[in-house]
Amino acid sequence: LLFLVDLSASGRFGSVKNTKSEVATELCALLAFSAIKNNDKVGLVVFTETVELFIPPAKGTSHVLRLISELLRFEPQHRGTKITAAVDYAARILNRRSIVVLISDFFDSDFQRALGILSRRHDVIAASVNDAREYELPNVGLLDLEDPETGALISVDTGSAAVRKRYKAQGLARAEELRDTFKSMNIDHIEVGTSDDYLLDLIRFFKRREKQRR
């Protein structure tokens, strides 16, 4: 099992309780401890616009605790996102068929070809982490928003119903496009929100996977 975890600047966002990066770490912890119960090896790739950390797959509780510790205290050197960099890296280092879990908010483009190539040799799972504020704007008047990865600023009139409606429509359209992308590539996909109690959804997801493979 190899985790590809996006720790770019957009992952620091969270409007309720947890940031997207914290949720990504929780997901890794849950799946990694499950894997070592099956005596599987677990590895980690942390990426932003480049691969910033690689921990080779190994077995054991102490190894998993090290992975989680690294995710919790890791300070990325870059802000942007380049999924292709992580996917290409995984394709180079994996010599035998593996389960690859790609965890990201997927604020990136042009990664489909590389991901498709990886999925031909390995069992790829895409976990998209999102936040409710990426779909719904609060009505708080004029609001300055900053792109965490580029630093670009934009002023938005959240008091306008039309603006809020357009923002929601764009967010939902992007989510639907992402679902269609993974479906067309035959890649299993799970969506996780920063304010969700996603444990039951995760259990259902893997039970469904198991049933499909049977």
PDB file of C-alpha atoms in Angstrom:
ATOM      1  CA  LEU A   1       0.000   0.000   0.000  1.00  0.00           C
ATOM      2  CA  LEU A   2       1.435   3.350  -1.060  1.00  0.00           C
ATOM      3  CA  PHE A   3      -0.068   6.700  -0.084  1.00  0.00           C
ATOM      4  CA  LEU A   4       0.390   9.726  -2.336  1.00  0.00           C
ATOM      5  CA  VAL A   5      -0.570  12.667  -0.120  1.00  0.00           C
ATOM      6  CA  ASP A   6      -1.036  16.216  -1.383  1.00  0.00           C
ATOM      7  CA  LEU A   7       0.223  18.695   1.233  1.00  0.00           C
ATOM      8  CA  SER A   8       0.118  21.790  -0.990  1.00  0.00           C
ATOM      9  CA  ALA A   9      -1.023  25.108   0.460  1.00  0.00           C
ATOM     10  CA  SER A  10      -4.698  24.578  -0.405  1.00  0.00           C
ATOM     11  CA  GLY A  11      -4.719  21.692   2.070  1.00  0.00           C
ATOM     12  CA  ARG A  12      -4.328  24.120   4.964  1.00  0.00           C
ATOM     13  CA  PHE A  13      -7.903  25.281   4.432  1.00  0.00           C
ATOM     14  CA  GLY A  14     -10.745  24.152   6.672  1.00  0.00           C
ATOM     15  CA  SER A  15     -13.851  26.160   7.537  1.00  0.00           C
ATOM     16  CA  VAL A  16     -15.228  24.089  10.417  1.00  0.00           C
ATOM     17  CA  LYS A  17     -13.118  21.748  12.532  1.00  0.00           C
ATOM     18  CA  ASN A  18     -10.339  20.174  10.481  1.00  0.00           C
ATOM     19  CA  THR A  19      -8.186  21.305   7.591  1.00  0.00           C
ATOM     20  CA  LYS A  20      -8.020  19.201   4.449  1.00  0.00           C
ATOM     21  CA  SER A  21      -4.456  18.162   5.334  1.00  0.00           C
ATOM     22  CA  GLU A  22      -5.588  16.951   8.759  1.00  0.00           C
ATOM     23  CA  VAL A  23      -8.332  14.873   7.171  1.00  0.00           C
ATOM     24  CA  ALA A  24      -5.776  13.426   4.721  1.00  0.00           C
ATOM     25  CA  THR A  25      -3.630  12.372   7.693  1.00  0.00           C
ATOM     26  CA  GLU A  26      -6.627  10.759   9.417  1.00  0.00           C
ATOM     27  CA  LEU A  27      -7.406   8.789   6.263  1.00  0.00           C
ATOM     28  CA  CYS A  28      -3.821   7.571   6.039  1.00  0.00           C
ATOM     29  CA  ALA A  29      -3.856   6.512   9.686  1.00  0.00           C
ATOM     30  CA  LEU A  30      -7.095   4.530   9.335  1.00  0.00           C
ATOM     31  CA  LEU A  31      -6.033   2.745   6.165  1.00  0.00           C
ATOM     32  CA  ALA A  32      -2.434   2.157   7.263  1.00  0.00           C
ATOM     33  CA  PHE A  33      -3.402   0.477  10.535  1.00  0.00           C
ATOM     34  CA  SER A  34      -5.872  -1.672   8.637  1.00  0.00           C
ATOM     35  CA  ALA A  35      -3.121  -2.655   6.193  1.00  0.00           C
ATOM     36  CA  ILE A  36      -0.607  -3.721   8.819  1.00  0.00           C
ATOM     37  CA  LYS A  37      -3.251  -5.984  10.393  1.00  0.00           C
ATOM     38  CA  ASN A  38      -3.115  -7.848   7.079  1.00  0.00           C
ATOM     39  CA  ASN A  39       0.698  -7.880   7.319  1.00  0.00           C
ATOM     40  CA  ASP A  40       0.994  -5.544   4.327  1.00  0.00           C
ATOM     41  CA  LYS A  41       3.788  -3.075   3.740  1.00  0.00           C
ATOM     42  CA  VAL A  42       2.866   0.631   3.806  1.00  0.00           C
ATOM     43  CA  GLY A  43       4.766   3.504   2.183  1.00  0.00           C
ATOM     44  CA  LEU A  44       4.308   7.254   1.828  1.00  0.00           C
ATOM     45  CA  VAL A  45       4.947   9.916  -0.800  1.00  0.00           C
ATOM     46  CA  VAL A  46       4.281  13.527   0.197  1.00  0.00           C
ATOM     47  CA  PHE A  47       4.006  15.949  -2.692  1.00  0.00           C
ATOM     48  CA  THR A  48       3.206  19.538  -3.571  1.00  0.00           C
ATOM     49  CA  GLU A  49       4.368  20.751  -6.976  1.00  0.00           C
ATOM     50  CA  THR A  50       7.154  18.202  -6.589  1.00  0.00           C
ATOM     51  CA  VAL A  51       7.797  15.102  -4.490  1.00  0.00           C
ATOM     52  CA  GLU A  52       8.994  16.336  -1.097  1.00  0.00           C
ATOM     53  CA  LEU A  53       9.207  13.134   0.961  1.00  0.00           C
ATOM     54  CA  PHE A  54       9.379   9.406   0.320  1.00  0.00           C
ATOM     55  CA  ILE A  55       9.242   6.743   3.016  1.00  0.00           C
ATOM     56  CA  PRO A  56       9.693   3.252   1.501  1.00  0.00           C
ATOM     57  CA  PRO A  57       7.028   0.624   2.253  1.00  0.00           C
ATOM     58  CA  ALA A  58       7.597  -1.434   5.382  1.00  0.00           C
ATOM     59  CA  LYS A  59       5.615  -3.415   7.929  1.00  0.00           C
ATOM     60  CA  GLY A  60       4.795  -2.875  11.574  1.00  0.00           C
ATOM     61  CA  THR A  61       3.082  -0.508  13.975  1.00  0.00           C
ATOM     62  CA  SER A  62       6.199   1.559  14.646  1.00  0.00           C
ATOM     63  CA  HIS A  63       6.578   2.188  10.920  1.00  0.00           C
ATOM     64  CA  VAL A  64       2.965   3.365  10.589  1.00  0.00           C
ATOM     65  CA  LEU A  65       3.393   5.640  13.601  1.00  0.00           C
ATOM     66  CA  ARG A  66       6.426   7.149  11.875  1.00  0.00           C
ATOM     67  CA  LEU A  67       4.359   7.831   8.736  1.00  0.00           C
ATOM     68  CA  ILE A  68       1.652   9.570  10.731  1.00  0.00           C
ATOM     69  CA  SER A  69       4.207  11.588  12.683  1.00  0.00           C
ATOM     70  CA  GLU A  70       5.824  12.761   9.449  1.00  0.00           C
ATOM     71  CA  LEU A  71       2.460  13.839   8.034  1.00  0.00           C
ATOM     72  CA  LEU A  72       1.548  15.749  11.190  1.00  0.00           C
ATOM     73  CA  ARG A  73       4.776  17.730  11.442  1.00  0.00           C
ATOM     74  CA  PHE A  74       5.818  18.009   7.809  1.00  0.00           C
ATOM     75  CA  GLU A  75       6.488  21.545   6.548  1.00  0.00           C
ATOM     76  CA  PRO A  76       6.242  21.677   2.741  1.00  0.00           C
ATOM     77  CA  GLN A  77       8.838  23.681   0.846  1.00  0.00           C
ATOM     78  CA  HIS A  78       6.458  24.532  -1.999  1.00  0.00           C
ATOM     79  CA  ARG A  79       2.870  25.794  -2.229  1.00  0.00           C
ATOM     80  CA  GLY A  80       1.556  24.519  -5.562  1.00  0.00           C
ATOM     81  CA  THR A  81       0.107  21.187  -6.703  1.00  0.00           C
ATOM     82  CA  LYS A  82       1.382  18.860  -9.414  1.00  0.00           C
ATOM     83  CA  ILE A  83      -0.268  15.467  -9.185  1.00  0.00           C
ATOM     84  CA  THR A  84       1.632  14.169 -12.213  1.00  0.00           C
ATOM     85  CA  ALA A  85       4.931  14.518 -10.322  1.00  0.00           C
ATOM     86  CA  ALA A  86       3.729  12.176  -7.570  1.00  0.00           C
ATOM     87  CA  VAL A  87       2.060   9.726  -9.954  1.00  0.00           C
ATOM     88  CA  ASP A  88       5.138   9.461 -12.192  1.00  0.00           C
ATOM     89  CA  TYR A  89       7.326   8.979  -9.111  1.00  0.00           C
ATOM     90  CA  ALA A  90       5.105   6.146  -7.861  1.00  0.00           C
ATOM     91  CA  ALA A  91       5.239   4.477 -11.278  1.00  0.00           C
ATOM     92  CA  ARG A  92       9.062   4.502 -11.124  1.00  0.00           C
ATOM     93  CA  ILE A  93       9.490   3.142  -7.588  1.00  0.00           C
ATOM     94  CA  LEU A  94       6.820   0.416  -7.537  1.00  0.00           C
ATOM     95  CA  ASN A  95       8.216  -2.828  -8.907  1.00  0.00           C
ATOM     96  CA  ARG A  96       5.250  -5.042  -8.014  1.00  0.00           C
ATOM     97  CA  ARG A  97       1.505  -4.561  -8.205  1.00  0.00           C
ATOM     98  CA  SER A  98       0.339  -2.363  -5.323  1.00  0.00           C
ATOM     99  CA  ILE A  99      -2.610  -0.441  -4.003  1.00  0.00           C
ATOM    100  CA  VAL A 100      -1.971   3.275  -4.505  1.00  0.00           C
ATOM    101  CA  VAL A 101      -4.142   5.721  -2.558  1.00  0.00           C
ATOM    102  CA  LEU A 102      -3.983   9.244  -3.980  1.00  0.00           C
ATOM    103  CA  ILE A 103      -5.285  11.793  -1.453  1.00  0.00           C
ATOM    104  CA  SER A 104      -5.757  15.352  -2.711  1.00  0.00           C
ATOM    105  CA  ASP A 105      -8.267  18.134  -3.230  1.00  0.00           C
ATOM    106  CA  PHE A 106      -7.400  17.777  -6.935  1.00  0.00           C
ATOM    107  CA  PHE A 107      -7.015  21.494  -7.601  1.00  0.00           C
ATOM    108  CA  ASP A 108      -4.823  20.626 -10.545  1.00  0.00           C
ATOM    109  CA  SER A 109      -5.137  19.710 -14.212  1.00  0.00           C
ATOM    110  CA  ASP A 110      -3.527  17.499 -16.855  1.00  0.00           C
ATOM    111  CA  PHE A 111      -2.907  14.588 -14.496  1.00  0.00           C
ATOM    112  CA  GLN A 112      -5.299  12.166 -16.183  1.00  0.00           C
ATOM    113  CA  ARG A 113      -2.846  10.598 -18.642  1.00  0.00           C
ATOM    114  CA  ALA A 114      -0.207   9.832 -15.986  1.00  0.00           C
ATOM    115  CA  LEU A 115      -2.831   8.503 -13.581  1.00  0.00           C
ATOM    116  CA  GLY A 116      -4.296   6.305 -16.308  1.00  0.00           C
ATOM    117  CA  ILE A 117      -0.893   4.759 -17.000  1.00  0.00           C
ATOM    118  CA  LEU A 118      -0.372   4.082 -13.272  1.00  0.00           C
ATOM    119  CA  SER A 119      -3.815   2.477 -12.929  1.00  0.00           C
ATOM    120  CA  ARG A 120      -3.011  -0.083 -15.651  1.00  0.00           C
ATOM    121  CA  ARG A 121      -0.318  -1.624 -13.460  1.00  0.00           C
ATOM    122  CA  HIS A 122      -1.652  -0.858  -9.987  1.00  0.00           C
ATOM    123  CA  ASP A 123      -4.924  -0.699  -8.071  1.00  0.00           C
ATOM    124  CA  VAL A 124      -5.474   3.065  -7.724  1.00  0.00           C
ATOM    125  CA  ILE A 125      -7.915   4.672  -5.289  1.00  0.00           C
ATOM    126  CA  ALA A 126      -8.598   8.406  -5.518  1.00  0.00           C
ATOM    127  CA  ALA A 127      -9.681  10.109  -2.287  1.00  0.00           C
ATOM    128  CA  SER A 128     -10.800  13.685  -2.876  1.00  0.00           C
ATOM    129  CA  VAL A 129     -10.877  15.894   0.220  1.00  0.00           C
ATOM    130  CA  ASN A 130     -13.126  18.943   0.121  1.00  0.00           C
ATOM    131  CA  ASP A 131     -14.602  21.623   2.337  1.00  0.00           C
ATOM    132  CA  ALA A 132     -18.186  22.915   2.426  1.00  0.00           C
ATOM    133  CA  ARG A 133     -17.000  26.476   1.693  1.00  0.00           C
ATOM    134  CA  GLU A 134     -15.782  25.282  -1.695  1.00  0.00           C
ATOM    135  CA  TYR A 135     -19.449  24.918  -2.632  1.00  0.00           C
ATOM    136  CA  GLU A 136     -21.293  27.439  -0.463  1.00  0.00           C
ATOM    137  CA  LEU A 137     -20.391  31.069   0.264  1.00  0.00           C
ATOM    138  CA  PRO A 138     -21.783  32.721   3.402  1.00  0.00           C
ATOM    139  CA  ASN A 139     -23.735  35.946   3.001  1.00  0.00           C
ATOM    140  CA  VAL A 140     -21.252  38.286   4.713  1.00  0.00           C
ATOM    141  CA  GLY A 141     -21.017  41.151   2.225  1.00  0.00           C
ATOM    142  CA  LEU A 142     -17.782  42.032   0.445  1.00  0.00           C
ATOM    143  CA  LEU A 143     -15.183  39.322   1.071  1.00  0.00           C
ATOM    144  CA  ASP A 144     -11.514  39.171   0.082  1.00  0.00           C
ATOM    145  CA  LEU A 145     -10.437  35.677  -0.968  1.00  0.00           C
ATOM    146  CA  GLU A 146      -6.867  34.496  -1.462  1.00  0.00           C
ATOM    147  CA  ASP A 147      -5.653  31.573  -3.531  1.00  0.00           C
ATOM    148  CA  PRO A 148      -3.331  29.807  -1.029  1.00  0.00           C
ATOM    149  CA  GLU A 149      -1.151  28.349  -3.767  1.00  0.00           C
ATOM    150  CA  THR A 150      -0.605  31.453  -5.911  1.00  0.00           C
ATOM    151  CA  GLY A 151      -1.336  34.262  -3.447  1.00  0.00           C
ATOM    152  CA  ALA A 152      -3.776  35.853  -5.917  1.00  0.00           C
ATOM    153  CA  LEU A 153      -6.480  37.997  -4.281  1.00  0.00           C
ATOM    154  CA  ILE A 154     -10.046  38.580  -5.412  1.00  0.00           C
ATOM    155  CA  SER A 155     -12.914  40.538  -3.860  1.00  0.00           C
ATOM    156  CA  VAL A 156     -16.287  38.780  -3.925  1.00  0.00           C
ATOM    157  CA  ASP A 157     -19.671  40.316  -3.142  1.00  0.00           C
ATOM    158  CA  THR A 158     -21.184  37.474  -1.130  1.00  0.00           C
ATOM    159  CA  GLY A 159     -24.239  39.642  -0.507  1.00  0.00           C
ATOM    160  CA  SER A 160     -25.262  38.989  -4.107  1.00  0.00           C
ATOM    161  CA  ALA A 161     -27.519  35.946  -4.478  1.00  0.00           C
ATOM    162  CA  ALA A 162     -26.413  35.617  -8.108  1.00  0.00           C
ATOM    163  CA  VAL A 163     -22.747  35.485  -7.077  1.00  0.00           C
ATOM    164  CA  ARG A 164     -23.433  32.829  -4.456  1.00  0.00           C
ATOM    165  CA  LYS A 165     -25.486  30.800  -6.921  1.00  0.00           C
ATOM    166  CA  ARG A 166     -22.768  30.984  -9.590  1.00  0.00           C
ATOM    167  CA  TYR A 167     -20.074  30.033  -7.057  1.00  0.00           C
ATOM    168  CA  LYS A 168     -22.092  26.995  -5.945  1.00  0.00           C
ATOM    169  CA  ALA A 169     -22.773  25.942  -9.522  1.00  0.00           C
ATOM    170  CA  GLN A 170     -19.071  26.118 -10.378  1.00  0.00           C
ATOM    171  CA  GLY A 171     -18.125  24.085  -7.297  1.00  0.00           C
ATOM    172  CA  LEU A 172     -20.705  21.387  -8.006  1.00  0.00           C
ATOM    173  CA  ALA A 173     -19.729  21.251 -11.686  1.00  0.00           C
ATOM    174  CA  ARG A 174     -16.074  20.767 -10.759  1.00  0.00           C
ATOM    175  CA  ALA A 175     -16.981  17.939  -8.344  1.00  0.00           C
ATOM    176  CA  GLU A 176     -19.113  16.232 -10.985  1.00  0.00           C
ATOM    177  CA  GLU A 177     -16.336  16.547 -13.558  1.00  0.00           C
ATOM    178  CA  LEU A 178     -13.925  14.903 -11.136  1.00  0.00           C
ATOM    179  CA  ARG A 179     -16.349  12.009 -10.554  1.00  0.00           C
ATOM    180  CA  ASP A 180     -16.757  11.540 -14.301  1.00  0.00           C
ATOM    181  CA  THR A 181     -12.983  11.580 -14.782  1.00  0.00           C
ATOM    182  CA  PHE A 182     -12.373   8.752 -12.329  1.00  0.00           C
ATOM    183  CA  LYS A 183     -15.368   6.784 -13.573  1.00  0.00           C
ATOM    184  CA  SER A 184     -14.143   6.973 -17.165  1.00  0.00           C
ATOM    185  CA  MET A 185     -10.715   5.735 -16.005  1.00  0.00           C
ATOM    186  CA  ASN A 186     -12.254   2.906 -13.937  1.00  0.00           C
ATOM    187  CA  ILE A 187     -10.579   4.270 -10.802  1.00  0.00           C
ATOM    188  CA  ASP A 188     -12.340   3.846  -7.456  1.00  0.00           C
ATOM    189  CA  HIS A 189     -13.170   7.220  -5.948  1.00  0.00           C
ATOM    190  CA  ILE A 190     -14.270   8.338  -2.504  1.00  0.00           C
ATOM    191  CA  GLU A 191     -15.179  11.886  -1.470  1.00  0.00           C
ATOM    192  CA  VAL A 192     -14.409  13.101   2.057  1.00  0.00           C
ATOM    193  CA  GLY A 193     -15.453  16.423   3.604  1.00  0.00           C
ATOM    194  CA  THR A 194     -13.617  18.263   6.377  1.00  0.00           C
ATOM    195  CA  SER A 195     -16.833  18.466   8.411  1.00  0.00           C
ATOM    196  CA  ASP A 196     -18.079  14.943   7.642  1.00  0.00           C
ATOM    197  CA  ASP A 197     -18.192  11.910   9.879  1.00  0.00           C
ATOM    198  CA  TYR A 198     -16.776   9.843   7.051  1.00  0.00           C
ATOM    199  CA  LEU A 199     -15.916   6.586   8.848  1.00  0.00           C
ATOM    200  CA  LEU A 200     -19.145   4.819   7.840  1.00  0.00           C
ATOM    201  CA  ASP A 201     -18.756   6.050   4.255  1.00  0.00           C
ATOM    202  CA  LEU A 202     -15.216   4.648   4.242  1.00  0.00           C
ATOM    203  CA  ILE A 203     -16.413   1.260   5.513  1.00  0.00           C
ATOM    204  CA  ARG A 204     -19.177   1.129   2.895  1.00  0.00           C
ATOM    205  CA  PHE A 205     -16.688   2.097   0.195  1.00  0.00           C
ATOM    206  CA  PHE A 206     -14.322  -0.775   0.952  1.00  0.00           C
ATOM    207  CA  LYS A 207     -17.151  -3.272   1.402  1.00  0.00           C
ATOM    208  CA  ARG A 208     -18.410  -2.267  -2.037  1.00  0.00           C
ATOM    209  CA  ARG A 209     -14.912  -2.678  -3.484  1.00  0.00           C
ATOM    210  CA  GLU A 210     -14.617  -6.131  -1.944  1.00  0.00           C
ATOM    211  CA  LYS A 211     -18.002  -7.177  -3.325  1.00  0.00           C
ATOM    212  CA  GLN A 212     -17.132  -5.933  -6.819  1.00  0.00           C
ATOM    213  CA  ARG A 213     -13.856  -7.859  -6.821  1.00  0.00           C
ATOM    214  CA  ARG A 214     -15.621 -11.057  -5.773  1.00  0.00           C
TER     215      ARG A 214
END
